[in-house]
């Protein structure tokens, strides 16, 4: 069995924004569905909360459909999505991006009339006196996705706290023998190319399992070390098969060394000019290195000394 249920959007309830319960508050996915399926534009003057890829793509789409996007508001001090999407979706259309800001109030009785935006400090708490009222009739929420794992939990499959998806090895096999997982149900992907790559591995592994040819091997854990927020797969089966580690960094960094090591030392490394939490990174572990693994693997990302 291959689990491929994707993920769902976080709603207003998940992030607890105070204010009225006026009409005109949508998740980005609902707004997209209304436009694509029903041909209805959800509003004319729009504020978007969240600078992930979906928020930025919706900012461009709403602009192309004739709406005015007043701003994208992002609580993090850096962009949550791909830089190329900022260039193509925001900069090319002159849409303002307010990093390190959040919405602290929604105004309007029947319909949204505006939102109050304010700066946040390093603990993401609103900075007193920094409030700014932005006139709008619609608020689009694009505040993250949650892997859709009710079925996995029901089946007793262990989830990772870092990804909120099943714990898997490099064959995409979960802790339940013969059950595999791939795509957004496993961890939220920004690019479908990575989903395709993982899905091919999951499909091939499931076929090998069905044919009785997927070996049962000793497993070690992968650990998110310095500079890394999560690693997927969370386990490596110690055969001779190569493995691809997908991971995200904790903060934007430049001129970095990415390295994986276990007890015997470094087993793989590469350099990167720039890394950002919004862009999934990869590190390949060659088959020879996997064969020589003698303990848990720690992945770390360090900026080179300037
Ligand atoms: C707005 C938006 C824009 C994007 N733009 C890009 C882009 O420009 N380029 C890019 O590379 N990637 C883009 N992505 C990301 C890409 O679309 C996803 O990473 C990819 O679709 C994930 O594939 P998936 O198969 O894991 O999940 P999904 O495509 O979400 O598929 C999961 C499917 O499982 C179904 N399902 C769930 N639960 C059950 C169940 N219990 N029973 C039966 N079926 C079930 C769901 O209905 C859904 O059809 C975008 C994503 C979004 C949301």
mmCIF file of C-alpha atoms and ligand atoms in Angstrom:
data_model
loop_
_atom_site.group_PDB
_atom_site.id
_atom_site.type_symbol
_atom_site.label_atom_id
_atom_site.label_comp_id
_atom_site.label_asym_id
_atom_site.label_seq_id
_atom_site.Cartn_x
_atom_site.Cartn_y
_atom_site.Cartn_z
ATOM 1 C CA UNK A 1 0.000 0.000 0.000
ATOM 2 C CA UNK A 2 1.299 3.478 -0.871
ATOM 3 C CA UNK A 3 -0.082 6.396 1.147
ATOM 4 C CA UNK A 4 -0.392 9.514 -1.046
ATOM 5 C CA UNK A 5 -3.190 11.565 0.561
ATOM 6 C CA UNK A 6 -1.459 14.956 0.215
ATOM 7 C CA UNK A 7 -2.095 17.700 2.770
ATOM 8 C CA UNK A 8 -4.730 20.231 3.851
ATOM 9 C CA UNK A 9 -4.637 23.970 4.540
ATOM 10 C CA UNK A 10 -4.478 25.503 8.005
ATOM 11 C CA UNK A 11 -7.526 27.680 8.670
ATOM 12 C CA UNK A 12 -8.174 30.817 10.773
ATOM 13 C CA UNK A 13 -8.959 28.567 13.773
ATOM 14 C CA UNK A 14 -5.469 27.071 13.630
ATOM 15 C CA UNK A 15 -3.753 30.462 13.969
ATOM 16 C CA UNK A 16 -6.308 32.220 16.205
ATOM 17 C CA UNK A 17 -6.540 35.713 14.649
ATOM 18 C CA UNK A 18 -8.762 37.968 16.805
ATOM 19 C CA UNK A 19 -11.497 40.121 15.245
ATOM 20 C CA UNK A 20 -14.990 39.804 13.832
ATOM 21 C CA UNK A 21 -16.350 36.787 11.996
ATOM 22 C CA UNK A 22 -17.178 38.816 8.907
ATOM 23 C CA UNK A 23 -17.582 37.316 5.426
ATOM 24 C CA UNK A 24 -14.584 37.621 3.116
ATOM 25 C CA UNK A 25 -12.038 35.410 4.908
ATOM 26 C CA UNK A 26 -10.911 32.466 2.782
ATOM 27 C CA UNK A 27 -8.049 30.039 2.666
ATOM 28 C CA UNK A 28 -6.002 30.484 -0.524
ATOM 29 C CA UNK A 29 -7.103 27.042 -1.727
ATOM 30 C CA UNK A 30 -10.804 27.873 -1.334
ATOM 31 C CA UNK A 31 -10.316 31.140 -3.236
ATOM 32 C CA UNK A 32 -8.511 29.237 -5.991
ATOM 33 C CA UNK A 33 -11.254 26.630 -6.166
ATOM 34 C CA UNK A 34 -13.976 29.332 -6.367
ATOM 35 C CA UNK A 35 -12.111 30.924 -9.276
ATOM 36 C CA UNK A 36 -11.145 27.777 -11.162
ATOM 37 C CA UNK A 37 -14.330 25.747 -10.697
ATOM 38 C CA UNK A 38 -17.071 28.388 -10.288
ATOM 39 C CA UNK A 39 -15.499 31.353 -12.093
ATOM 40 C CA UNK A 40 -16.054 33.630 -9.060
ATOM 41 C CA UNK A 41 -13.548 36.197 -7.795
ATOM 42 C CA UNK A 42 -13.715 36.209 -3.976
ATOM 43 C CA UNK A 43 -12.901 39.924 -3.574
ATOM 44 C CA UNK A 44 -11.594 43.159 -5.100
ATOM 45 C CA UNK A 45 -9.198 44.521 -2.471
ATOM 46 C CA UNK A 46 -7.179 41.736 -0.926
ATOM 47 C CA UNK A 47 -4.665 41.181 1.872
ATOM 48 C CA UNK A 48 -2.847 37.852 1.945
ATOM 49 C CA UNK A 49 -1.424 36.379 5.161
ATOM 50 C CA UNK A 50 1.582 34.132 4.504
ATOM 51 C CA UNK A 51 4.455 34.405 2.006
ATOM 52 C CA UNK A 52 4.620 30.716 1.060
ATOM 53 C CA UNK A 53 4.415 29.709 -2.588
ATOM 54 C CA UNK A 54 0.643 29.377 -2.539
ATOM 55 C CA UNK A 55 0.195 32.880 -1.050
ATOM 56 C CA UNK A 56 2.493 34.432 -3.647
ATOM 57 C CA UNK A 57 0.963 32.521 -6.567
ATOM 58 C CA UNK A 58 -2.509 33.597 -5.428
ATOM 59 C CA UNK A 59 -1.351 37.242 -5.179
ATOM 60 C CA UNK A 60 -0.381 37.146 -8.855
ATOM 61 C CA UNK A 61 -3.523 35.251 -9.861
ATOM 62 C CA UNK A 62 -5.837 37.687 -8.062
ATOM 63 C CA UNK A 63 -4.012 40.623 -9.684
ATOM 64 C CA UNK A 64 -4.339 39.056 -13.152
ATOM 65 C CA UNK A 65 -8.064 38.553 -12.498
ATOM 66 C CA UNK A 66 -8.503 42.297 -11.786
ATOM 67 C CA UNK A 67 -8.284 42.475 -7.973
ATOM 68 C CA UNK A 68 -5.892 44.776 -6.095
ATOM 69 C CA UNK A 69 -3.595 42.939 -3.694
ATOM 70 C CA UNK A 70 -2.813 45.472 -0.953
ATOM 71 C CA UNK A 71 -0.045 43.454 0.706
ATOM 72 C CA UNK A 72 1.334 40.058 1.625
ATOM 73 C CA UNK A 73 1.974 39.865 5.359
ATOM 74 C CA UNK A 74 4.536 37.369 6.708
ATOM 75 C CA UNK A 75 5.345 36.786 10.399
ATOM 76 C CA UNK A 76 8.830 35.389 9.690
ATOM 77 C CA UNK A 77 11.701 37.805 9.053
ATOM 78 C CA UNK A 78 12.338 36.024 5.739
ATOM 79 C CA UNK A 79 10.343 34.744 2.779
ATOM 80 C CA UNK A 80 8.562 31.416 3.401
ATOM 81 C CA UNK A 81 8.438 30.356 -0.280
ATOM 82 C CA UNK A 82 10.722 30.157 -3.300
ATOM 83 C CA UNK A 83 12.677 33.292 -4.262
ATOM 84 C CA UNK A 84 11.684 32.779 -7.909
ATOM 85 C CA UNK A 85 8.021 33.078 -6.883
ATOM 86 C CA UNK A 86 8.706 36.399 -5.116
ATOM 87 C CA UNK A 87 10.319 37.743 -8.293
ATOM 88 C CA UNK A 88 7.660 36.427 -10.687
ATOM 89 C CA UNK A 89 4.554 36.884 -8.519
ATOM 90 C CA UNK A 90 5.237 39.933 -6.317
ATOM 91 C CA UNK A 91 8.077 42.067 -7.715
ATOM 92 C CA UNK A 92 6.830 41.896 -11.314
ATOM 93 C CA UNK A 93 3.406 43.168 -10.163
ATOM 94 C CA UNK A 94 4.543 45.692 -7.535
ATOM 95 C CA UNK A 95 2.825 43.818 -4.684
ATOM 96 C CA UNK A 96 4.187 44.907 -1.266
ATOM 97 C CA UNK A 97 5.642 42.225 1.040
ATOM 98 C CA UNK A 98 5.690 42.958 4.775
ATOM 99 C CA UNK A 99 8.154 40.573 6.431
ATOM 100 C CA UNK A 100 8.218 40.303 10.246
ATOM 101 C CA UNK A 101 4.568 41.408 10.433
ATOM 102 C CA UNK A 102 1.261 39.780 11.343
ATOM 103 C CA UNK A 103 -2.448 40.593 11.466
ATOM 104 C CA UNK A 104 -3.692 41.430 14.956
ATOM 105 C CA UNK A 105 -7.289 42.412 14.144
ATOM 106 C CA UNK A 106 -9.944 41.987 11.471
ATOM 107 C CA UNK A 107 -12.558 44.764 11.126
ATOM 108 C CA UNK A 108 -16.003 44.658 9.499
ATOM 109 C CA UNK A 109 -19.472 43.536 10.574
ATOM 110 C CA UNK A 110 -21.065 41.749 7.639
ATOM 111 C CA UNK A 111 -18.057 41.868 5.301
ATOM 112 C CA UNK A 112 -14.356 42.407 6.020
ATOM 113 C CA UNK A 113 -13.544 46.158 5.837
ATOM 114 C CA UNK A 114 -9.887 46.084 6.828
ATOM 115 C CA UNK A 115 -7.161 44.434 8.851
ATOM 116 C CA UNK A 116 -4.702 45.797 11.398
ATOM 117 C CA UNK A 117 -1.153 44.705 10.684
ATOM 118 C CA UNK A 118 1.741 45.144 13.087
ATOM 119 C CA UNK A 119 5.429 44.294 13.375
ATOM 120 C CA UNK A 120 6.516 41.361 15.544
ATOM 121 C CA UNK A 121 9.632 40.982 17.714
ATOM 122 C CA UNK A 122 12.021 37.992 17.691
ATOM 123 C CA UNK A 123 9.527 36.010 19.807
ATOM 124 C CA UNK A 124 6.839 36.739 17.197
ATOM 125 C CA UNK A 125 4.962 38.933 19.696
ATOM 126 C CA UNK A 126 3.308 42.123 18.325
ATOM 127 C CA UNK A 127 5.400 45.283 18.839
ATOM 128 C CA UNK A 128 3.207 47.867 20.655
ATOM 129 C CA UNK A 129 2.516 51.017 18.656
ATOM 130 C CA UNK A 130 3.478 49.494 15.280
ATOM 131 C CA UNK A 131 -0.112 48.841 14.143
ATOM 132 C CA UNK A 132 -1.187 49.901 10.634
ATOM 133 C CA UNK A 133 -4.736 49.655 9.278
ATOM 134 C CA UNK A 134 -5.033 48.277 5.732
ATOM 135 C CA UNK A 135 -8.279 48.741 3.882
ATOM 136 C CA UNK A 136 -9.528 45.511 2.223
ATOM 137 C CA UNK A 137 -12.709 43.533 1.548
ATOM 138 C CA UNK A 138 -11.029 40.107 1.610
ATOM 139 C CA UNK A 139 -8.397 38.296 3.633
ATOM 140 C CA UNK A 140 -6.749 35.230 2.105
ATOM 141 C CA UNK A 141 -5.048 32.868 4.520
ATOM 142 C CA UNK A 142 -2.058 30.996 3.217
ATOM 143 C CA UNK A 143 -0.541 29.993 6.520
ATOM 144 C CA UNK A 144 0.710 26.496 5.931
ATOM 145 C CA UNK A 145 -0.301 22.967 5.096
ATOM 146 C CA UNK A 146 -0.737 19.925 7.319
ATOM 147 C CA UNK A 147 -0.065 16.409 5.969
ATOM 148 C CA UNK A 148 -3.370 14.489 5.820
ATOM 149 C CA UNK A 149 -2.551 11.604 8.150
ATOM 150 C CA UNK A 150 -5.756 10.493 9.869
ATOM 151 C CA UNK A 151 -5.596 7.186 7.976
ATOM 152 C CA UNK A 152 -1.925 6.684 8.851
ATOM 153 C CA UNK A 153 -2.555 7.326 12.565
ATOM 154 C CA UNK A 154 -5.559 4.981 12.459
ATOM 155 C CA UNK A 155 -3.318 2.282 11.020
ATOM 156 C CA UNK A 156 -0.839 2.741 13.886
ATOM 157 C CA UNK A 157 1.904 4.251 11.708
ATOM 158 C CA UNK A 158 4.382 6.406 13.645
ATOM 159 C CA UNK A 159 4.580 10.086 12.625
ATOM 160 C CA UNK A 160 7.580 12.411 12.767
ATOM 161 C CA UNK A 161 7.274 15.534 14.955
ATOM 162 C CA UNK A 162 9.401 17.445 12.427
ATOM 163 C CA UNK A 163 7.401 16.725 9.273
ATOM 164 C CA UNK A 164 4.017 15.623 10.730
ATOM 165 C CA UNK A 165 4.151 12.797 8.170
ATOM 166 C CA UNK A 166 5.008 9.096 8.613
ATOM 167 C CA UNK A 167 8.528 8.114 9.630
ATOM 168 C CA UNK A 168 10.022 6.365 6.556
ATOM 169 C CA UNK A 169 13.341 4.954 5.349
ATOM 170 C CA UNK A 170 14.961 5.597 1.954
ATOM 171 C CA UNK A 171 12.591 3.053 0.360
ATOM 172 C CA UNK A 172 9.728 5.289 1.579
ATOM 173 C CA UNK A 173 8.587 2.367 3.731
ATOM 174 C CA UNK A 174 6.800 3.380 6.949
ATOM 175 C CA UNK A 175 7.172 1.595 10.284
ATOM 176 C CA UNK A 176 4.376 -0.745 9.180
ATOM 177 C CA UNK A 177 5.922 -3.385 6.882
ATOM 178 C CA UNK A 178 4.513 -3.194 3.343
ATOM 179 C CA UNK A 179 3.056 0.338 3.762
ATOM 180 C CA UNK A 180 4.888 3.119 1.905
ATOM 181 C CA UNK A 181 4.289 6.891 1.779
ATOM 182 C CA UNK A 182 5.235 9.690 -0.614
ATOM 183 C CA UNK A 183 4.495 13.303 -1.489
ATOM 184 C CA UNK A 184 2.801 15.870 0.698
ATOM 185 C CA UNK A 185 1.411 13.268 3.082
ATOM 186 C CA UNK A 186 5.028 12.614 4.021
ATOM 187 C CA UNK A 187 6.264 16.221 4.195
ATOM 188 C CA UNK A 188 5.076 19.413 2.532
ATOM 189 C CA UNK A 189 6.883 19.834 -0.790
ATOM 190 C CA UNK A 190 7.274 23.084 -2.698
ATOM 191 C CA UNK A 191 8.109 21.432 -6.025
ATOM 192 C CA UNK A 192 6.199 18.587 -7.603
ATOM 193 C CA UNK A 193 9.474 17.300 -9.122
ATOM 194 C CA UNK A 194 10.578 16.138 -5.668
ATOM 195 C CA UNK A 195 7.167 14.530 -5.102
ATOM 196 C CA UNK A 196 7.600 12.642 -8.373
ATOM 197 C CA UNK A 197 11.067 11.452 -7.385
ATOM 198 C CA UNK A 198 9.872 10.190 -3.992
ATOM 199 C CA UNK A 199 6.782 8.614 -5.528
ATOM 200 C CA UNK A 200 8.867 6.639 -8.017
ATOM 201 C CA UNK A 201 10.938 5.269 -5.147
ATOM 202 C CA UNK A 202 7.774 4.400 -3.142
ATOM 203 C CA UNK A 203 6.177 2.666 -6.154
ATOM 204 C CA UNK A 204 9.302 0.692 -7.005
ATOM 205 C CA UNK A 205 9.800 -0.328 -3.354
ATOM 206 C CA UNK A 206 6.143 -1.416 -3.045
ATOM 207 C CA UNK A 207 6.554 -3.565 -6.167
ATOM 208 C CA UNK A 208 9.746 -5.133 -4.767
ATOM 209 C CA UNK A 209 7.933 -5.807 -1.480
ATOM 210 C CA UNK A 210 5.017 -7.432 -3.309
ATOM 211 C CA UNK A 211 7.513 -9.634 -5.172
ATOM 212 C CA UNK A 212 9.177 -10.585 -1.860
ATOM 213 C CA UNK A 213 12.394 -8.834 -2.917
ATOM 214 C CA UNK A 214 12.585 -5.897 -0.501
ATOM 215 C CA UNK A 215 15.223 -6.856 2.066
ATOM 216 C CA UNK A 216 14.623 -6.433 5.809
ATOM 217 C CA UNK A 217 17.652 -4.493 6.996
ATOM 218 C CA UNK A 218 19.018 -2.890 10.148
ATOM 219 C CA UNK A 219 17.942 0.783 10.452
ATOM 220 C CA UNK A 220 19.701 3.876 11.811
ATOM 221 C CA UNK A 221 18.098 7.284 12.417
ATOM 222 C CA UNK A 222 18.788 10.500 10.568
ATOM 223 C CA UNK A 223 19.149 13.462 12.918
ATOM 224 C CA UNK A 224 18.561 17.146 12.104
ATOM 225 C CA UNK A 225 21.796 18.703 13.397
ATOM 226 C CA UNK A 226 23.072 22.273 13.377
ATOM 227 C CA UNK A 227 21.193 24.531 10.938
ATOM 228 C CA UNK A 228 18.680 21.834 9.902
ATOM 229 C CA UNK A 229 14.989 21.861 10.885
ATOM 230 C CA UNK A 230 14.056 18.384 9.606
ATOM 231 C CA UNK A 231 15.356 15.455 7.542
ATOM 232 C CA UNK A 232 13.263 13.012 5.493
ATOM 233 C CA UNK A 233 13.667 10.009 5.417
ATOM 234 C CA UNK A 234 14.032 9.799 9.174
ATOM 235 C CA UNK A 235 15.641 6.345 8.946
ATOM 236 C CA UNK A 236 18.167 4.668 6.657
ATOM 237 C CA UNK A 237 18.140 0.935 5.985
ATOM 238 C CA UNK A 238 21.798 -0.130 5.993
ATOM 239 C CA UNK A 239 22.204 -2.064 2.749
ATOM 240 C CA UNK A 240 24.173 -0.957 -0.298
ATOM 241 C CA UNK A 241 21.331 1.100 -1.783
ATOM 242 C CA UNK A 242 21.971 4.828 -2.245
ATOM 243 C CA UNK A 243 19.733 7.210 -0.352
ATOM 244 C CA UNK A 244 18.586 10.780 -0.911
ATOM 245 C CA UNK A 245 18.160 12.979 2.184
ATOM 246 C CA UNK A 246 15.536 15.723 1.739
ATOM 247 C CA UNK A 247 15.760 18.488 4.335
ATOM 248 C CA UNK A 248 14.998 22.092 5.226
ATOM 249 C CA UNK A 249 17.319 24.573 6.920
ATOM 250 C CA UNK A 250 16.356 26.638 10.004
ATOM 251 C CA UNK A 251 17.201 30.072 8.561
ATOM 252 C CA UNK A 252 18.511 31.661 5.356
ATOM 253 C CA UNK A 253 22.286 31.184 5.026
ATOM 254 C CA UNK A 254 24.914 31.758 2.339
ATOM 255 C CA UNK A 255 28.175 29.992 1.369
ATOM 256 C CA UNK A 256 27.350 26.823 3.314
ATOM 257 C CA UNK A 257 28.769 23.330 3.673
ATOM 258 C CA UNK A 258 26.172 20.579 3.963
ATOM 259 C CA UNK A 259 27.528 17.411 5.552
ATOM 260 C CA UNK A 260 26.242 14.064 6.803
ATOM 261 C CA UNK A 261 28.277 12.099 9.289
ATOM 262 C CA UNK A 262 28.057 9.055 11.557
ATOM 263 C CA UNK A 263 30.456 7.524 14.099
ATOM 264 C CA UNK A 264 33.184 6.818 11.551
ATOM 265 C CA UNK A 265 33.153 10.373 10.193
ATOM 266 C CA UNK A 266 31.762 12.285 7.224
ATOM 267 C CA UNK A 267 29.914 10.128 4.687
ATOM 268 C CA UNK A 268 28.699 12.812 2.257
ATOM 269 C CA UNK A 269 29.017 16.555 1.741
ATOM 270 C CA UNK A 270 28.379 19.325 -0.728
ATOM 271 C CA UNK A 271 28.548 23.097 -0.818
ATOM 272 C CA UNK A 272 25.753 25.549 -1.642
ATOM 273 C CA UNK A 273 25.867 29.270 -2.393
ATOM 274 C CA UNK A 274 22.556 30.009 -0.670
ATOM 275 C CA UNK A 275 19.952 28.020 1.298
ATOM 276 C CA UNK A 276 16.579 29.104 2.637
ATOM 277 C CA UNK A 277 13.842 27.399 4.732
ATOM 278 C CA UNK A 278 11.390 27.929 1.851
ATOM 279 C CA UNK A 279 13.426 25.765 -0.520
ATOM 280 C CA UNK A 280 13.788 22.030 0.100
ATOM 281 C CA UNK A 281 17.391 20.839 -0.157
ATOM 282 C CA UNK A 282 18.802 17.386 -0.980
ATOM 283 C CA UNK A 283 21.975 15.471 -0.145
ATOM 284 C CA UNK A 284 22.757 12.157 -1.845
ATOM 285 C CA UNK A 285 24.303 9.320 0.171
ATOM 286 C CA UNK A 286 26.111 7.031 -2.297
ATOM 287 C CA UNK A 287 25.488 3.268 -1.951
ATOM 288 C CA UNK A 288 29.065 2.734 -0.743
ATOM 289 C CA UNK A 289 28.558 5.274 2.078
ATOM 290 C CA UNK A 290 25.240 3.685 3.082
ATOM 291 C CA UNK A 291 26.960 0.284 3.226
ATOM 292 C CA UNK A 292 29.566 1.690 5.633
ATOM 293 C CA UNK A 293 27.145 3.380 8.064
ATOM 294 C CA UNK A 294 28.014 2.523 11.682
ATOM 295 C CA UNK A 295 25.496 4.603 13.653
ATOM 296 C CA UNK A 296 22.871 7.354 13.442
ATOM 297 C CA UNK A 297 23.469 9.933 10.716
ATOM 298 C CA UNK A 298 23.584 13.625 11.646
ATOM 299 C CA UNK A 299 23.026 16.210 8.950
ATOM 300 C CA UNK A 300 24.384 19.698 9.484
ATOM 301 C CA UNK A 301 24.524 22.931 7.513
ATOM 302 C CA UNK A 302 27.241 25.436 8.414
ATOM 303 C CA UNK A 303 28.146 28.802 6.997
ATOM 304 C CA UNK A 304 31.779 28.954 5.927
ATOM 305 C CA UNK A 305 33.984 31.298 7.962
ATOM 306 C CA UNK A 306 34.265 34.636 6.181
HETATM 307 C C1 LIG B 1 -1.731 26.421 -4.945
HETATM 308 C C2 LIG B 1 -0.569 25.501 -5.186
HETATM 309 C C3 LIG B 1 0.336 25.800 -6.175
HETATM 310 C C4 LIG B 1 1.422 24.949 -6.427
HETATM 311 N N1 LIG B 1 2.266 25.280 -7.431
HETATM 312 C C5 LIG B 1 3.283 24.473 -7.745
HETATM 313 C C6 LIG B 1 4.150 24.792 -8.839
HETATM 314 O O1 LIG B 1 4.000 25.824 -9.499
HETATM 315 N N2 LIG B 1 5.151 23.933 -9.129
HETATM 316 C C7 LIG B 1 5.360 22.794 -8.413
HETATM 317 O O2 LIG B 1 6.285 22.051 -8.733
HETATM 318 N N3 LIG B 1 4.551 22.477 -7.364
HETATM 319 C C8 LIG B 1 3.526 23.273 -7.016
HETATM 320 N N4 LIG B 1 2.715 22.978 -5.949
HETATM 321 C C9 LIG B 1 3.023 21.793 -5.122
HETATM 322 C C10 LIG B 1 2.490 20.497 -5.699
HETATM 323 O O3 LIG B 1 1.231 20.706 -6.268
HETATM 324 C C11 LIG B 1 2.382 19.462 -4.600
HETATM 325 O O4 LIG B 1 3.646 19.329 -3.997
HETATM 326 C C12 LIG B 1 1.901 18.097 -5.149
HETATM 327 O O5 LIG B 1 0.652 18.234 -5.768
HETATM 328 C C13 LIG B 1 1.776 17.074 -4.025
HETATM 329 O O6 LIG B 1 1.350 15.864 -4.589
HETATM 330 P P1 LIG B 1 0.662 14.749 -3.737
HETATM 331 O O7 LIG B 1 0.287 13.663 -4.699
HETATM 332 O O8 LIG B 1 1.499 14.388 -2.579
HETATM 333 O O9 LIG B 1 -0.656 15.395 -3.107
HETATM 334 P P2 LIG B 1 -1.949 15.979 -3.833
HETATM 335 O O10 LIG B 1 -1.652 16.482 -5.187
HETATM 336 O O11 LIG B 1 -2.572 16.898 -2.840
HETATM 337 O O12 LIG B 1 -2.873 14.674 -4.005
HETATM 338 C C14 LIG B 1 -3.447 13.987 -2.882
HETATM 339 C C15 LIG B 1 -4.783 13.409 -3.338
HETATM 340 O O13 LIG B 1 -5.230 12.451 -2.392
HETATM 341 C C16 LIG B 1 -6.639 12.603 -2.212
HETATM 342 N N5 LIG B 1 -7.014 12.035 -0.905
HETATM 343 C C17 LIG B 1 -6.727 12.495 0.344
HETATM 344 N N6 LIG B 1 -7.233 11.691 1.286
HETATM 345 C C18 LIG B 1 -7.851 10.680 0.638
HETATM 346 C C19 LIG B 1 -8.570 9.516 1.054
HETATM 347 N N7 LIG B 1 -8.754 9.234 2.366
HETATM 348 N N8 LIG B 1 -9.071 8.705 0.099
HETATM 349 C C20 LIG B 1 -8.886 8.963 -1.211
HETATM 350 N N9 LIG B 1 -8.223 10.031 -1.676
HETATM 351 C C21 LIG B 1 -7.706 10.875 -0.763
HETATM 352 C C22 LIG B 1 -6.810 14.125 -2.280
HETATM 353 O O14 LIG B 1 -8.147 14.442 -2.556
HETATM 354 C C23 LIG B 1 -5.876 14.468 -3.439
HETATM 355 O O15 LIG B 1 -6.499 14.358 -4.671
HETATM 356 C C24 LIG B 1 1.618 23.786 -5.663
HETATM 357 C C25 LIG B 1 0.702 23.473 -4.650
HETATM 358 C C26 LIG B 1 -0.384 24.309 -4.417
HETATM 359 C C27 LIG B 1 -1.373 23.919 -3.332
#
